[in-house]
Coordinates of C-alpha atoms in Angstrom, one line a residue:
X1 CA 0.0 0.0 0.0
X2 CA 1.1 3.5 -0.7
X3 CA 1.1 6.8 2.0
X4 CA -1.5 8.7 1.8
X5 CA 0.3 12.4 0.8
X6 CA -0.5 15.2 2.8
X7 CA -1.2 18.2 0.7
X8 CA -1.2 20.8 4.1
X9 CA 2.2 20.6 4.5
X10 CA 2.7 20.4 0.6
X11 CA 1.0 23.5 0.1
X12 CA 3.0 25.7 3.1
X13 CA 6.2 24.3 2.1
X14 CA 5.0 25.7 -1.7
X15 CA 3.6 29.2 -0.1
X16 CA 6.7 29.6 2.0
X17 CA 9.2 29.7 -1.3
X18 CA 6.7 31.7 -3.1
X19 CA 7.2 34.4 -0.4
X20 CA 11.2 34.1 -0.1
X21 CA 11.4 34.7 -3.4
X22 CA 8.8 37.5 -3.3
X23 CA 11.0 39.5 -1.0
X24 CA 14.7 39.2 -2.8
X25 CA 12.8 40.0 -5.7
X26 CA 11.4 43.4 -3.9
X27 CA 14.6 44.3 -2.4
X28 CA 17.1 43.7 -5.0
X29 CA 14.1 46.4 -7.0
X30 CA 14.8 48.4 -4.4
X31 CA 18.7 48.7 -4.5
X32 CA 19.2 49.5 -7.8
X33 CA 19.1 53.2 -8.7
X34 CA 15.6 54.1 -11.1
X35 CA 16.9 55.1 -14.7
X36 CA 17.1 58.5 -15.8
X37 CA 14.8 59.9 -17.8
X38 CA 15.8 60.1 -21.2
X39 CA 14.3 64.0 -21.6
X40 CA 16.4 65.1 -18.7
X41 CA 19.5 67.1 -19.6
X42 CA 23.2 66.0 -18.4
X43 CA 24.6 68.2 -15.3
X44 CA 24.3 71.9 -15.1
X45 CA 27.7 73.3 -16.9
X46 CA 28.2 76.1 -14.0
X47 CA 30.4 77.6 -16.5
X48 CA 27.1 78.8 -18.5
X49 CA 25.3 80.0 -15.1
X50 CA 24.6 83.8 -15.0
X51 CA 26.1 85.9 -11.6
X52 CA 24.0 88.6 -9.8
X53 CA 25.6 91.8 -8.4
X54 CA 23.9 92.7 -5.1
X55 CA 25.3 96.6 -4.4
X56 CA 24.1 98.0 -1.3
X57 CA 23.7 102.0 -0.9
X58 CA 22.6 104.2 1.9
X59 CA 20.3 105.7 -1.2
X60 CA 17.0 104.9 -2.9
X61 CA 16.6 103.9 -6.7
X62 CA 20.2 104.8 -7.6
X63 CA 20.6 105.3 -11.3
X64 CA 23.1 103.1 -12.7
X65 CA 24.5 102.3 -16.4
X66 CA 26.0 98.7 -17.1
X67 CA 28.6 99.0 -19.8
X68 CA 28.0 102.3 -21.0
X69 CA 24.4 100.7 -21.5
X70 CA 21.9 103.4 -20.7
X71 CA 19.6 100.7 -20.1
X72 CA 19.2 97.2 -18.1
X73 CA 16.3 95.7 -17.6
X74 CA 17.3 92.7 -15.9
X75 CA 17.6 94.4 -12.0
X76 CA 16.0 94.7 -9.3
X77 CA 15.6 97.0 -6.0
X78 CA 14.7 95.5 -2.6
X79 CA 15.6 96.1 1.1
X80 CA 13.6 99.4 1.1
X81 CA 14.6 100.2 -2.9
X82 CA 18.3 100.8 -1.1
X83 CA 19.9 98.0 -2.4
X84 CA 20.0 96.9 -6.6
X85 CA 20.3 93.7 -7.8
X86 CA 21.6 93.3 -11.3
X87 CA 21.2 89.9 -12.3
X88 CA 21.7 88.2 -15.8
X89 CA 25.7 88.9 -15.8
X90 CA 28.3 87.1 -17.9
X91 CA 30.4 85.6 -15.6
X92 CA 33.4 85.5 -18.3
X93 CA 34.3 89.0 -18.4
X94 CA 34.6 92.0 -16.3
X95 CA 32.1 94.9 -16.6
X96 CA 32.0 98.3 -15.2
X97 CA 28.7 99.8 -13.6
X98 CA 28.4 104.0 -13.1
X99 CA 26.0 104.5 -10.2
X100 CA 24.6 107.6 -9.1
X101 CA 22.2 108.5 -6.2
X102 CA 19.0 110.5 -7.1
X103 CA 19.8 113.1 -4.6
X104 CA 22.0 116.1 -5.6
X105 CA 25.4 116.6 -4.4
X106 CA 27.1 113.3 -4.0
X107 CA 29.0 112.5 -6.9
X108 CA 28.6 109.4 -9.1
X109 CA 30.6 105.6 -8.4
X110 CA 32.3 103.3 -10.8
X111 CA 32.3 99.6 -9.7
X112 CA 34.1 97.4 -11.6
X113 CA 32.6 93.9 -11.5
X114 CA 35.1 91.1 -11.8
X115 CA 34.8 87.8 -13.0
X116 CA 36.7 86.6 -9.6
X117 CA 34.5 88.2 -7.2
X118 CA 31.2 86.2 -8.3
X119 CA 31.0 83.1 -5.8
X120 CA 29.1 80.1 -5.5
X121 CA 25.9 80.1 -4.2
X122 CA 23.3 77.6 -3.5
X123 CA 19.5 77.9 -2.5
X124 CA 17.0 76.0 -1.2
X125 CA 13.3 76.2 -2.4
X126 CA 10.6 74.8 -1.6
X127 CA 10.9 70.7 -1.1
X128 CA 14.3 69.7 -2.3
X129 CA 15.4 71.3 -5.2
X130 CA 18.5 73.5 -5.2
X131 CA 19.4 76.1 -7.6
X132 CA 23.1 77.3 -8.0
X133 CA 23.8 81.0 -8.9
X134 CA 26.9 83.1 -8.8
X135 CA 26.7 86.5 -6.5
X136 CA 28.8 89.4 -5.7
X137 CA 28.6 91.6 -3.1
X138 CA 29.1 95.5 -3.4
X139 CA 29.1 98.4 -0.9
X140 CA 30.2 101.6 -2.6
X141 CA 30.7 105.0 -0.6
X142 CA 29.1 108.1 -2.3
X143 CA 31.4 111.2 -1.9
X144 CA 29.8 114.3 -1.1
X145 CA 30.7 117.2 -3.8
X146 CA 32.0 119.9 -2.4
X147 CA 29.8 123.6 -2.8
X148 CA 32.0 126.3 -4.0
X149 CA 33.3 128.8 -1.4
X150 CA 32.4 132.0 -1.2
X151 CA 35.2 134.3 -1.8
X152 CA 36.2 136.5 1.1
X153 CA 37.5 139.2 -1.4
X154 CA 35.0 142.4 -1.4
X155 CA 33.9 142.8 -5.1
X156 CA 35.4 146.2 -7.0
X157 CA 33.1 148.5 -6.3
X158 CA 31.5 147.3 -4.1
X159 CA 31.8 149.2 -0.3
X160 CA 33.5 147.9 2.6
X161 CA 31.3 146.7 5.8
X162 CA 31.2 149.0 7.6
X163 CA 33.1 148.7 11.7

């Protein structure tokens, strides 16, 4: 006579390889990295990112001209309109800005932007992603012009004070 087979202990013997494999299968899916998207571009070339010059100034709305360039669209004024942001500048090169404050008698700046003084910054947004720009930091001192003096000479003609 043959033994009778028991199919219970058949069957857990069969569910407990099913799950084994189950979870190598799951975590081997989890080690490997997910594949890149083929639309996404290669890494950022920081060679190609634009700087920023922050220039800080005791004034509001200073006028400025970037490269003998009467106009710049690409700025900014915050901190109470005291301090300009020009953003959008080639990193490769140095440029020269003219600033001039909007109230008489100071006289007018020239900053020379160079291509050394734009460093590496990174910011944080919202979630994780992280933008790299290049900044420089300016903070030019307006000279007062001088009034011209009075002269102390009497004019021809004119009569003495009297004592």
């Amino acid at each position: 006579m043959t033994a009778p087979i028991r199919f219970p202990s058949l069957f857990r013997l069969l569910a407990l390889a099913v799950a084994v494999i189950a979870l190598s299968v799951s975590a081997s899916a989890k080690e490997k990295a997910p594949p890149k998207p083929a639309d996404q571009p290669d890494q950022l070339n920081e060679a190609d990112v634009l700087g920023e010059a922050h220039i800080g100034t005791k004034f509001q709305f200073v006028k400025f001209t970037y490269d003998d360039k009467k106009e710049w669209e690409n700025h900014e004024y915050v901190d109470g309109s005291k301090t300009l942001i020009i953003k959008g500048i080639d990193r490769s090169q140095d440029h020269s800005v003219v600033l001039s404050p909007r109230e008489s008698g100071y006289e007018p700046v020239v900053l020379t932007l160079k291509a050394s003084d734009f460093k590496r910054t990174v910011l944080k947004t919202k979630g994780r992603t992280q933008t790299i720009t290049f900044r420089a930091f300016y903070r030019p001192e307006f000279k007062k012009v001088e009034a011209p003096k009075a002269d102390a000479k009497p004019k021809e003609g004119a009569e003495p004070a009297p004592k």
